[in-house]
C-alpha cells in the first residue's frame, strides 16, 4: 500500500470549490470526474450551491457524512490554507491543489504554500500541486479523471508525469490521435510535496505501468534522484524512463575561472543525470511517443510472462518495397549508432528463392513495389532468423497492389515467433490505415516515417546496453584526506580562494595524482639553479592569482634544455605577463621538470547547488574549449562509471593505439577520475578544479599532472547552508 494510492486510486473524492457554472475549473473538474465513470463516490463542496450536476453539494468537507480519501482543492490561495486544514481534519489521505497563485508568484503565495506543506507533512497527507492540471487514472476499476482536461485517455501501460499542466492537455489530444493509452497521468505543478522522484517510485511499483514518460523543467533532488532512478531503470524490475526536458539550448554555462566552469552549464548536469540513470532523452513530444511505443513492445515467454523486446546488438535488417525510404532508413540507422547487418550466405540464398530477379538481396532488402504479403513474410522470416541480425525495420509504401492489412498480419506472424524487435513504418495515412490499426491493436510499434522507426530502434539498443552494462571491480584506494584538509584550511585562513599550481599539486598528491618536481623562482638566476637541481629538460610557468590561463598570457615555456634557455624564458614570461595584465600580482615563475610525453586529457570538477560535484573528462590541452569533446558525471562515480566516461568521448579511439601510437594507460585515467570524485566528495570547500593537461602515458606507465588549478568557496559561500 502506497501513500499515493489515495490520490491515484481513491474510494471517494471531494471537489472543494466545485462550481455550478460551466467553463469554470471547479465545474469542469467535477464534471470530468462524474462523466468519466469514476468507480468511487464523488462529493461536490460549495457553500453557495444546493447541488452540482444533480449531485447534492455540501457547504464544507466536514459536513460530508462518509469518509473521504482525496480532496481536490480549487479555491483561491487566501482560503486554501483553511480548506486544506478542514480536509486534514476530515481524514483525507491525499490533496490535489489545482489553483494557482502560490510559489510561482512568490511573496504571500509562497508563504501560504509552505504552511500548507508543513500542515500536510505533519498529518502524513500527500499533496500534489499547487498550480497543476490534476491527476488521471484511466484503469478500468478506477476511472478517475480529476483534471480540467475534458478528455479521458484510453487505458494502457504508460504513465506520464509533467511539470506543465497546459502541455498535458495537448499531450492527451495527441495521444488520442495515436490511439495511445495510459495507466497514470499527472501534472505536478509547483511540486510543493510530491515530485518526480516520488512519482517514479510509485509508478515503478505500479503493476499497470511498464513505461514512464516525463516532461521535465528542473529537478530539486540530485544524488538521491540518480541513485533511485538507476535502480528503477536497471534493478530487479527494470523499467524504461523516457524524458523530454525543456531548456536544452539555453545559455546555462556561466562564466567561470576554469575550463570546467565555462563548459559545465546546467544542461551538462542533466545530461550527466540521464547518462548515470539510464534515462532515455527525446528531442520532441512526437519522439517521446515514438519511443514509448517501442518500449511498450513486449513478447510472451515460454512461461507465459511478458518480456520487453530489446535488441542484443545494433545490427539491423531493413525490408522495404521502395528504394528511397530504404535509403532514408539506412542513413538514420547509421547516424543513430546502429549498423546495417551483413547477411549470412544462407540468408541471401533464402531471399533469392522468394524474391524476383529485380529485388535487392542485400541489406536493405528491396522486395519491389509489387510485393504482396507473402513476399514480405518470407523475406522478414529469412532476415530475422539470421544470427547476424539483432532486429528489423519493415517499411511499406502504399502501391496499387499493396495490401497493408495482410502485410501487417504477416509481420505479426513472424514477430510472434522471434524475440528480436521488429519495428514497422507504414508510410501514409488513409491507404495504410487498416494495417496500422491491426499492428497497434496487437501491440506492435508502427510509425509514419522510417526515420522515426530507426530512431526508436536506436533507443531500444541504448537501453539494452544500459541494462547489460559491464561492472568492473572498484579500485582499492587510500587517500591522505587529513593532509588535504590542512592544506585547504591553511589557504582559506590566508584568504586565498584561488590555488595556483604549487598548492594544487600538493592537494592532488594527497589523492594519488602523479606530479612532476617543481619549485618557485623569483629571478633568472634562481630559475637556472632550480633547473639544474631537478634536471633538464624543464618547463617555466607564470604564477599569478590574476592569470588563470597561463598560455593565453604567454606565460608558459616548455622543453628548455639549458641554463641560457631558462634565463631567456624567465625574462620573456615576466614581460608577457606584464603586457597581458599589467595589474596582475606576479608571485614568481614555476620551474618544473618536463613530464614524459603522453595523450593530453582534461579532468575537471564544478560544484553545483543541489546536485553537488559535476566531474568532467575529455580531450585536453589548449583546444579543450574549441573541440569540447568532453563528458560529465555527477560524483560520486565508481570505476564502471569512469570506464564509460573514458569511452564516452569521440577521441577515445585514440587511446587504443591510433596509427602506430602506443596504447594509452586508460586504467590510470579511470583511477584518476575516481580519485577526483573522492577528492570532490570529501572536501566540499572545493568549488572548481582543473587538471589540464593530464598527460596519459602508454599502457602500464601511468599519467602525470602537467598543469592544474583549484578554486575554493568564498567566505560568503561557506556561510550558505
XYZ file of C-alpha atoms in Angstrom:
721
model
C 0.000 0.000 0.000
C 1.466 3.347 -1.083
C 0.766 6.746 0.425
C -0.065 7.907 -3.107
C -2.871 5.376 -3.586
C -5.322 7.832 -2.051
C -4.518 10.220 -4.895
C -4.484 7.801 -7.818
C -6.972 5.162 -6.625
C -9.286 6.857 -4.114
C -12.511 5.300 -2.968
C -14.056 8.740 -2.569
C -13.296 12.247 -3.789
C -14.430 15.658 -2.556
C -14.168 18.513 -5.057
C -13.779 21.595 -2.890
C -14.629 24.619 -4.987
C -16.946 22.757 -7.325
C -18.916 25.272 -9.353
C -22.359 25.399 -10.935
C -21.018 27.482 -13.829
C -19.819 25.543 -16.901
C -16.418 26.714 -18.063
C -15.104 27.333 -14.572
C -12.364 24.992 -13.433
C -14.345 23.893 -10.377
C -17.299 22.909 -12.537
C -15.308 21.200 -15.266
C -13.177 19.092 -12.921
C -16.274 17.896 -11.105
C -17.978 17.169 -14.440
C -14.929 15.299 -15.740
C -14.832 13.025 -12.701
C -18.571 12.429 -12.878
C -18.753 11.804 -16.625
C -15.512 9.851 -16.732
C -17.169 6.940 -14.968
C -15.379 7.205 -11.599
C -15.956 3.959 -9.709
C -15.881 5.580 -6.279
C -18.070 8.157 -4.541
C -17.996 11.834 -5.545
C -18.877 14.832 -3.362
C -19.108 18.465 -4.543
C -18.270 21.072 -1.889
C -19.650 24.595 -2.392
C -21.282 26.624 0.406
C -23.381 28.558 -2.138
C -24.893 25.644 -4.083
C -27.542 23.034 -3.232
C -26.375 20.678 -5.965
C -23.967 20.480 -8.879
C -24.929 18.462 -11.936
C -27.759 16.938 -9.895
C -25.390 15.807 -7.129
C -26.053 17.136 -3.623
C -23.487 19.738 -2.588
C -22.010 20.283 0.871
C -21.007 23.615 2.351
C -17.849 22.107 3.865
C -15.911 18.877 3.568
C -16.532 18.436 7.292
C -20.277 18.053 6.585
C -19.811 15.030 4.334
C -21.155 12.082 6.359
C -18.840 9.425 4.923
C -15.017 9.086 4.800
C -13.157 10.977 2.068
C -9.852 9.764 0.596
C -8.932 12.580 -1.797
C -9.616 16.320 -1.658
C -9.461 18.215 -4.956
C -8.912 21.850 -3.936
C -9.960 24.559 -6.391
C -10.103 27.697 -4.259
C -8.041 30.926 -4.121
C -4.826 30.907 -2.070
C -6.393 33.175 0.553
C -8.751 30.412 1.701
C -6.722 27.386 0.588
C -4.922 27.031 3.918
C -8.157 26.696 5.918
C -9.630 24.466 3.215
C -6.710 22.033 3.424
C -6.880 22.185 7.217
C -10.530 21.131 7.105
C -9.664 18.304 4.690
C -6.970 17.029 7.049
C -9.417 17.216 9.950
C -11.854 15.168 7.856
C -9.206 12.475 7.499
C -8.253 12.683 3.836
C -5.009 10.958 2.827
C -4.389 12.911 -0.356
C -4.785 16.506 -1.542
C -4.502 17.935 -5.054
C -4.437 21.737 -5.280
C -5.267 22.806 -8.816
C -5.421 26.546 -8.086
C -2.575 28.894 -8.984
C -1.148 31.895 -7.129
C 1.262 30.177 -4.735
C 5.033 29.641 -5.029
C 5.079 30.705 -8.662
C 4.062 34.291 -7.730
C 6.249 34.483 -4.616
C 5.510 36.631 -1.580
C 2.397 35.694 0.355
C 1.579 32.936 -2.146
C 4.854 31.197 -1.333
C 4.282 31.582 2.399
C 0.802 30.054 2.135
C 2.158 27.137 0.122
C 4.889 26.481 2.685
C 2.394 26.475 5.547
C 0.097 24.078 3.670
C 3.010 21.717 3.001
C 4.050 21.773 6.652
C 0.484 21.021 7.694
C 0.165 18.104 5.270
C 3.502 16.572 6.241
C 2.666 16.753 9.923
C -0.573 14.877 9.223
C 1.013 12.364 6.832
C -1.089 13.630 3.912
C 0.461 13.705 0.432
C -0.007 16.800 -1.706
C 0.169 17.295 -5.471
C 0.413 20.835 -6.820
C -0.475 23.623 -6.373
C -0.833 25.123 -9.840
C -1.410 21.852 -11.661
C -3.763 20.132 -14.077
C -4.664 17.303 -11.703
C -4.451 13.519 -11.892
C -5.914 10.888 -14.205
C -6.169 7.127 -13.741
C -7.943 5.509 -16.728
C -7.580 1.942 -15.380
C -10.976 0.291 -15.583
C -11.523 -0.337 -11.854
C -10.794 3.333 -11.018
C -11.705 5.582 -13.991
C -10.623 8.833 -12.322
C -10.300 11.988 -14.419
C -9.602 14.530 -11.663
C -8.350 17.184 -14.040
C -9.633 20.033 -16.170
C -8.944 18.050 -19.331
C -12.244 17.002 -20.846
C -10.588 14.000 -22.457
C -10.284 10.737 -20.534
C -7.453 8.840 -22.225
C -7.624 5.179 -23.084
C -6.255 2.705 -20.564
C -2.734 1.475 -21.280
C 0.630 0.656 -19.719
C 2.366 4.020 -19.953
C 2.479 6.626 -17.191
C 3.073 10.314 -17.863
C 4.460 12.949 -15.466
C 4.523 16.621 -16.399
C 5.532 19.866 -14.739
C 3.355 21.744 -17.225
C -0.410 21.465 -16.917
C -1.074 23.193 -20.225
C 1.206 20.721 -22.006
C -0.781 17.838 -20.549
C -3.970 18.768 -22.394
C -2.076 18.898 -25.691
C -0.422 15.554 -24.926
C -3.798 13.968 -24.209
C -5.150 15.218 -27.520
C -2.018 13.959 -29.305
C -2.335 10.581 -27.577
C -5.957 10.215 -28.650
C -4.971 10.740 -32.282
C -2.392 7.936 -31.972
C -4.705 5.618 -30.019
C -2.292 5.808 -27.105
C -3.261 4.520 -23.654
C -2.079 5.493 -20.174
C -2.082 3.871 -16.759
C -1.394 7.091 -14.786
C -1.302 10.726 -15.894
C -0.320 13.543 -13.571
C 0.598 17.213 -13.614
C 2.749 18.164 -10.617
C 2.829 21.950 -10.918
C 4.851 23.564 -8.127
C 5.958 20.216 -6.659
C 5.356 21.532 -3.158
C 5.353 17.972 -1.779
C 5.112 15.161 -4.337
C 7.777 15.456 -7.035
C 9.101 13.405 -9.957
C 11.059 11.027 -7.767
C 8.041 10.204 -5.584
C 6.014 9.506 -8.704
C 8.758 7.482 -10.387
C 8.959 5.214 -7.352
C 5.184 4.873 -7.244
C 4.849 4.121 -10.943
C 7.739 1.676 -10.886
C 5.798 -0.351 -8.304
C 2.523 0.032 -10.218
C 1.563 -3.278 -11.909
C -0.317 -1.346 -14.598
C 2.770 0.645 -15.679
C 5.590 -0.650 -17.875
C 6.989 2.625 -19.306
C 7.261 6.081 -17.715
C 7.343 9.346 -19.677
C 8.316 12.705 -18.133
C 8.176 16.302 -19.263
C 10.854 17.928 -17.097
C 11.794 21.529 -16.436
C 14.007 21.223 -13.365
C 14.909 18.842 -10.556
C 15.221 19.709 -6.880
C 16.906 16.498 -5.791
C 20.322 15.443 -7.038
C 22.281 12.385 -5.784
C 19.145 10.800 -4.321
C 17.423 11.074 -7.688
C 20.370 9.484 -9.503
C 20.600 6.542 -7.115
C 16.859 5.832 -7.082
C 16.272 6.129 -10.825
C 19.306 3.973 -11.625
C 17.624 1.231 -9.611
C 14.324 1.796 -11.438
C 15.863 1.521 -14.912
C 18.203 -1.385 -14.253
C 17.350 -3.120 -10.983
C 15.411 -6.317 -10.376
C 12.439 -4.985 -12.359
C 13.927 -2.658 -14.980
C 11.526 -0.060 -16.349
C 12.350 2.452 -19.090
C 12.096 6.132 -18.181
C 11.755 8.480 -21.144
C 12.178 12.223 -20.752
C 11.815 15.408 -22.702
C 13.475 18.344 -20.974
C 12.981 21.995 -21.814
C 15.837 24.491 -21.936
C 18.260 22.329 -23.862
C 19.775 25.225 -25.805
C 19.638 27.832 -23.032
C 22.784 29.769 -22.145
C 23.257 27.812 -18.956
C 27.032 27.848 -18.865
C 28.119 30.761 -16.729
C 31.468 32.462 -16.919
C 33.904 30.886 -14.520
C 37.573 30.863 -13.778
C 38.169 27.334 -15.018
C 37.533 25.401 -18.200
C 35.081 23.172 -16.370
C 33.064 26.113 -15.115
C 32.861 27.530 -18.619
C 31.655 24.261 -20.122
C 29.548 22.788 -17.343
C 26.249 24.603 -17.649
C 23.034 23.267 -16.175
C 22.431 21.293 -19.366
C 25.611 19.327 -18.655
C 24.216 18.447 -15.226
C 21.049 16.997 -16.719
C 22.900 15.144 -19.447
C 25.068 13.599 -16.732
C 21.975 12.615 -14.741
C 20.389 10.991 -17.785
C 23.589 9.091 -18.588
C 24.029 7.911 -14.999
C 20.437 6.795 -14.557
C 19.748 5.195 -17.930
C 17.033 7.729 -18.721
C 16.361 7.934 -22.467
C 16.020 11.504 -23.716
C 13.719 12.537 -26.558
C 14.071 15.732 -28.578
C 10.362 16.341 -29.123
C 6.923 15.308 -27.919
C 6.492 13.287 -31.107
C 9.718 11.396 -30.495
C 8.737 10.844 -26.853
C 5.626 8.989 -28.039
C 7.619 7.142 -30.699
C 9.999 5.830 -28.055
C 7.214 4.939 -25.639
C 5.531 2.899 -28.345
C 8.747 0.963 -28.947
C 9.463 0.379 -25.254
C 5.932 -0.848 -24.659
C 6.541 -3.613 -27.226
C 6.539 -6.992 -25.450
C 6.733 -10.690 -26.156
C 5.191 -13.591 -24.251
C 7.804 -16.032 -22.952
C 7.540 -19.808 -22.796
C 6.494 -19.415 -19.146
C 3.605 -17.150 -20.092
C 5.223 -13.936 -18.850
C 5.562 -10.779 -20.898
C 9.070 -9.508 -21.542
C 10.201 -6.356 -23.318
C 11.727 -6.891 -26.749
C 15.226 -5.440 -26.765
C 17.946 -5.992 -29.359
C 21.034 -7.906 -28.260
C 23.158 -5.756 -30.588
C 22.977 -2.888 -33.054
C 22.801 -4.874 -36.326
C 19.591 -4.002 -38.171
C 17.960 -5.526 -41.222
C 15.684 -3.353 -43.359
C 12.910 -4.820 -45.532
C 11.182 -2.329 -47.845
C 9.107 -2.171 -51.004
C 10.596 1.175 -52.036
C 14.244 2.143 -52.511
C 14.006 5.782 -51.360
C 12.540 5.113 -47.910
C 15.047 2.284 -47.506
C 17.879 4.720 -48.133
C 16.397 7.215 -45.646
C 16.124 4.477 -43.041
C 19.711 3.435 -43.752
C 21.014 6.967 -43.235
C 19.199 7.423 -39.924
C 20.132 3.919 -38.805
C 23.838 4.598 -39.231
C 23.707 8.129 -37.781
C 21.853 6.806 -34.722
C 24.702 4.448 -33.833
C 23.320 1.327 -35.491
C 24.821 -0.714 -38.323
C 23.318 -2.474 -41.304
C 23.534 -6.213 -40.720
C 25.623 -8.253 -43.150
C 23.591 -11.311 -44.069
C 24.974 -14.814 -43.916
C 25.151 -16.746 -47.240
C 22.176 -18.870 -46.213
C 20.028 -15.777 -45.767
C 20.968 -14.473 -49.223
C 20.107 -17.856 -50.689
C 16.714 -17.936 -48.940
C 15.913 -14.429 -50.183
C 16.855 -15.369 -53.747
C 14.325 -18.228 -53.695
C 11.419 -15.941 -52.777
C 12.199 -12.621 -54.439
C 12.098 -11.620 -58.109
C 15.295 -11.051 -60.046
C 14.966 -7.250 -59.769
C 14.912 -7.378 -55.969
C 17.900 -6.346 -53.876
C 19.051 -9.283 -51.751
C 21.487 -7.309 -49.661
C 20.629 -5.030 -46.770
C 18.386 -3.043 -47.149
C 16.259 -5.737 -48.795
C 14.058 -4.232 -51.532
C 11.148 -6.590 -52.171
C 9.966 -4.332 -55.058
C 6.806 -2.237 -55.234
C 4.507 -5.067 -56.327
C 5.303 -7.144 -53.226
C 2.363 -8.928 -51.654
C 2.135 -10.008 -48.017
C 3.694 -13.426 -48.662
C 6.803 -11.831 -50.162
C 7.142 -9.625 -47.083
C 6.575 -12.619 -44.811
C 9.233 -14.810 -46.413
C 11.783 -12.002 -46.608
C 11.247 -10.964 -42.998
C 11.412 -14.580 -41.835
C 14.735 -15.037 -43.624
C 16.445 -11.941 -42.262
C 15.143 -12.128 -38.694
C 16.430 -15.720 -38.442
C 19.945 -14.617 -39.401
C 22.398 -14.781 -36.477
C 23.978 -11.546 -37.735
C 20.692 -9.662 -37.324
C 19.568 -8.163 -33.991
C 16.272 -6.730 -35.212
C 14.439 -5.453 -38.257
C 12.702 -2.422 -39.718
C 9.827 -3.144 -42.089
C 8.883 -0.329 -44.468
C 5.724 -0.334 -46.561
C 4.644 2.301 -49.066
C 1.104 2.083 -50.445
C 1.289 0.889 -54.062
C -1.809 -0.016 -56.050
C -1.146 -3.728 -55.461
C -0.208 -3.349 -51.756
C -2.423 -4.909 -49.110
C -1.419 -3.132 -45.894
C -3.667 -5.244 -43.659
C -2.384 -8.593 -44.915
C 1.204 -7.358 -44.722
C 0.613 -6.279 -41.130
C -0.721 -9.741 -40.341
C 2.386 -11.279 -41.910
C 4.642 -9.070 -39.782
C 2.810 -10.042 -36.601
C 3.015 -13.730 -37.545
C 6.804 -13.571 -37.870
C 7.284 -11.264 -34.910
C 5.426 -13.602 -32.567
C 7.987 -16.313 -33.269
C 11.030 -14.114 -32.636
C 12.440 -12.415 -29.566
C 14.145 -9.847 -31.787
C 12.342 -6.489 -32.101
C 10.619 -5.714 -35.393
C 9.513 -2.121 -35.916
C 7.346 -1.015 -38.825
C 6.923 2.106 -40.888
C 3.694 2.061 -42.887
C 4.051 5.298 -44.818
C 0.898 7.263 -45.460
C -2.394 7.704 -43.648
C -5.514 6.541 -45.492
C -4.233 3.719 -47.697
C -2.279 2.025 -44.898
C -4.771 2.691 -42.085
C -6.092 -0.870 -41.849
C -2.599 -2.279 -41.462
C -1.611 0.396 -38.965
C -4.715 -0.269 -36.881
C -4.039 -4.013 -36.852
C -0.458 -3.517 -35.689
C -1.488 -1.048 -32.982
C -4.272 -3.284 -31.698
C -1.803 -6.147 -31.341
C 0.850 -4.040 -29.601
C 3.375 -3.736 -32.440
C 5.175 -0.419 -32.994
C 4.317 1.269 -36.289
C 5.416 4.699 -37.499
C 4.502 7.019 -40.354
C 8.126 7.548 -41.357
C 11.136 5.200 -41.420
C 13.333 7.785 -39.665
C 11.112 7.531 -36.588
C 11.319 3.745 -36.605
C 15.119 3.840 -36.889
C 15.483 6.313 -34.003
C 13.173 4.217 -31.848
C 15.237 1.107 -32.582
C 18.400 3.023 -31.629
C 16.812 3.957 -28.297
C 15.957 0.294 -27.649
C 19.574 -0.600 -28.339
C 20.898 2.108 -25.983
C 18.628 0.843 -23.231
C 19.657 -2.744 -23.910
C 23.293 -1.703 -23.486
C 22.397 0.135 -20.280
C 20.741 -2.788 -18.511
C 23.514 -5.186 -19.597
C 26.416 -2.799 -18.997
C 29.527 -4.445 -17.536
C 30.512 -3.754 -13.934
C 34.211 -3.507 -13.130
C 35.791 -4.233 -9.750
C 36.315 -0.983 -7.878
C 39.753 0.371 -7.073
C 41.051 -0.083 -3.533
C 42.214 3.459 -2.817
C 43.798 5.120 0.194
C 43.914 8.908 0.422
C 45.583 11.324 2.817
C 42.399 13.311 3.358
C 43.677 14.746 6.659
C 46.649 16.421 4.964
C 44.394 17.663 2.173
C 42.128 19.263 4.780
C 45.106 21.010 6.368
C 46.199 22.417 3.001
C 42.713 23.725 2.279
C 42.331 25.161 5.784
C 45.686 26.938 5.557
C 44.782 28.549 2.223
C 41.401 29.679 3.469
C 42.892 31.212 6.615
C 45.127 33.275 4.346
C 42.045 34.423 2.455
C 43.076 32.599 -0.713
C 40.307 31.016 -2.754
C 42.344 30.600 -5.944
C 45.028 27.926 -5.586
C 47.774 28.055 -8.156
C 49.715 25.102 -9.335
C 52.005 24.799 -6.303
C 49.192 24.425 -3.768
C 47.009 22.468 -6.176
C 49.767 19.929 -6.808
C 50.197 19.323 -3.090
C 46.462 18.762 -2.754
C 46.318 16.373 -5.696
C 49.243 14.355 -4.295
C 47.065 13.546 -1.279
C 44.705 11.741 -3.655
C 47.208 9.710 -5.634
C 47.888 12.001 -8.579
C 51.366 11.728 -10.047
C 53.067 15.118 -10.356
C 56.469 16.373 -11.502
C 59.115 18.091 -9.298
C 58.981 21.878 -9.339
C 59.796 24.981 -7.290
C 59.012 28.671 -7.435
C 61.711 31.071 -8.612
C 61.967 34.857 -8.245
C 64.794 35.598 -10.680
C 66.551 34.191 -13.765
C 69.462 33.091 -11.579
C 67.216 31.221 -9.161
C 65.306 29.639 -12.050
C 68.549 28.390 -13.590
C 69.733 26.975 -10.245
C 66.437 25.118 -9.667
C 66.523 23.748 -13.209
C 69.996 22.359 -12.686
C 68.930 20.689 -9.421
C 65.771 18.994 -10.751
C 67.344 18.156 -14.133
C 66.712 19.173 -17.719
C 64.528 19.496 -19.706
C 62.245 21.837 -17.740
C 59.174 24.000 -18.219
C 58.634 27.531 -16.844
C 55.169 28.886 -15.960
C 53.964 32.216 -14.656
C 52.430 32.123 -11.163
C 49.773 34.779 -10.553
C 46.315 34.583 -8.958
C 45.059 37.002 -11.617
C 46.319 34.924 -14.568
C 44.313 31.730 -14.690
C 45.001 30.595 -18.252
C 48.774 30.871 -18.497
C 49.060 30.022 -22.171
C 46.765 32.909 -23.142
C 49.164 35.278 -21.364
C 52.279 33.851 -22.996
C 53.195 32.602 -19.546
C 54.442 29.117 -20.421
C 57.710 27.971 -21.987
C 58.417 24.252 -22.322
C 61.193 21.828 -23.179
C 64.011 24.126 -22.063
C 67.349 22.319 -22.395
C 69.974 24.507 -20.709
C 70.684 27.494 -18.463
C 70.666 30.016 -21.315
C 67.189 28.975 -22.432
C 65.895 29.078 -18.846
C 67.149 32.628 -18.231
C 65.714 33.882 -21.513
C 62.394 32.122 -20.859
C 62.127 33.676 -17.379
C 62.508 37.220 -18.730
C 60.098 36.553 -21.606
C 57.404 35.122 -19.319
C 57.586 38.077 -16.904
C 57.402 40.515 -19.824
C 54.454 38.725 -21.434
C 52.534 38.565 -18.174
C 53.011 42.280 -17.559
C 51.787 43.114 -21.037
C 48.825 40.739 -20.774
C 47.566 42.029 -17.414
C 49.574 44.974 -16.033
C 47.701 44.950 -12.732
C 48.426 41.249 -12.101
C 50.297 40.318 -8.935
C 53.240 38.148 -10.023
C 54.250 35.582 -7.384
C 57.136 34.267 -9.457
C 57.888 31.702 -12.121
C 57.425 27.987 -11.511
C 60.284 25.787 -12.685
C 59.098 22.226 -13.355
C 60.628 19.048 -14.602
C 59.214 18.241 -18.026
C 56.759 15.379 -17.822
C 57.109 12.451 -20.201
C 55.034 12.868 -23.352
C 51.534 11.430 -23.495
C 47.961 11.906 -24.603
C 46.603 15.216 -23.307
C 43.308 14.892 -21.437
C 41.463 17.114 -19.005
C 39.883 16.275 -15.654
C 37.632 18.863 -14.087
C 35.069 19.458 -11.381
C 32.441 22.135 -10.796
C 30.194 22.076 -7.720
C 26.501 22.800 -8.221
C 23.814 23.593 -5.651
C 21.510 20.611 -5.066
C 23.434 18.301 -7.409
C 26.919 18.534 -5.880
C 30.201 17.953 -7.756
C 29.945 17.585 -11.518
C 33.003 15.817 -12.923
C 34.341 16.358 -16.424
C 36.646 14.258 -18.585
C 37.710 14.853 -22.154
C 40.295 15.756 -24.706
C 42.627 18.227 -23.000
C 45.273 20.807 -23.728
C 44.759 24.254 -25.189
C 41.955 23.119 -27.516
C 39.571 21.806 -24.870
C 37.147 24.714 -25.311
C 37.441 24.544 -29.107
C 36.517 20.898 -29.644
C 34.548 20.440 -26.405
C 34.993 16.682 -26.648
C 34.039 16.121 -23.023
C 31.611 14.104 -20.903
C 30.158 14.828 -17.480
C 29.064 12.757 -14.487
C 27.840 13.651 -11.026
C 30.053 12.485 -8.183
C 30.425 10.019 -6.672
C 31.486 7.733 -9.509
C 32.909 4.229 -9.340
C 35.285 2.542 -11.748
C 32.491 1.331 -14.020
C 31.229 4.900 -14.440
C 34.792 6.109 -15.006
C 35.239 3.486 -17.753
C 32.135 4.774 -19.520
C 33.414 8.329 -19.219
C 36.682 7.363 -20.902
C 34.921 5.604 -23.781
C 32.255 8.305 -23.971
C 34.327 10.916 -25.802
C 34.873 10.873 -29.552
C 38.652 10.896 -29.122
C 38.595 7.662 -27.113
C 39.626 5.678 -30.182
C 42.999 7.447 -29.996
C 43.733 5.679 -26.713
C 43.739 2.239 -28.340
C 46.875 2.994 -30.342
C 45.864 5.107 -33.300
C 48.153 4.923 -36.372
C 51.002 3.199 -34.638
C 50.988 5.250 -31.463
C 51.249 3.307 -28.186
C 48.103 2.255 -26.390
C 47.239 4.680 -23.590
C 47.057 3.715 -19.920
C 43.271 4.011 -19.741
C 43.177 2.141 -16.427
C 45.141 5.018 -14.916
C 42.677 7.543 -16.360
C 39.870 5.606 -14.695
C 41.739 5.612 -11.396
C 42.346 9.363 -11.641
C 38.651 10.019 -12.295
C 37.678 8.014 -9.216
C 40.344 9.810 -7.166
C 38.990 13.150 -8.339
C 35.489 12.025 -7.360
C 36.726 11.131 -3.870
C 38.514 14.480 -3.530
C 35.385 16.389 -4.532
C 33.100 14.393 -2.223
C 35.372 14.571 0.816
C 36.209 18.289 0.561
C 33.082 20.387 -0.058
C 35.179 23.566 0.211
C 36.441 22.946 -3.344
C 34.258 24.827 -5.819
C 36.104 24.230 -9.082
C 39.094 22.197 -10.188
C 41.000 21.656 -13.422
C 43.765 19.218 -14.241
C 44.709 20.240 -17.768
C 46.516 18.618 -19.270
C 46.845 15.294 -17.588
C 49.471 13.537 -19.699
C 48.493 9.901 -20.129
C 51.444 7.662 -20.956
C 51.489 4.309 -22.685
C 49.779 1.349 -21.091
C 51.243 0.442 -17.708
C 53.170 3.723 -17.283
C 50.522 5.856 -15.648
C 49.738 9.546 -16.098
C 51.281 12.833 -14.973
C 49.698 16.133 -13.998
C 51.177 18.841 -16.242
C 49.061 21.763 -15.024
C 46.283 22.289 -12.513
C 44.291 24.874 -10.588
C 41.739 24.756 -7.804
C 39.173 27.323 -6.662
C 37.764 27.188 -3.145
C 34.445 28.536 -1.964
C 34.428 32.170 -0.936
C 33.713 33.066 2.728
C 30.212 34.159 1.685
C 29.518 30.823 0.015
C 30.725 28.926 3.078
C 28.099 30.699 5.180
C 25.321 29.410 2.940
C 23.563 26.207 4.057
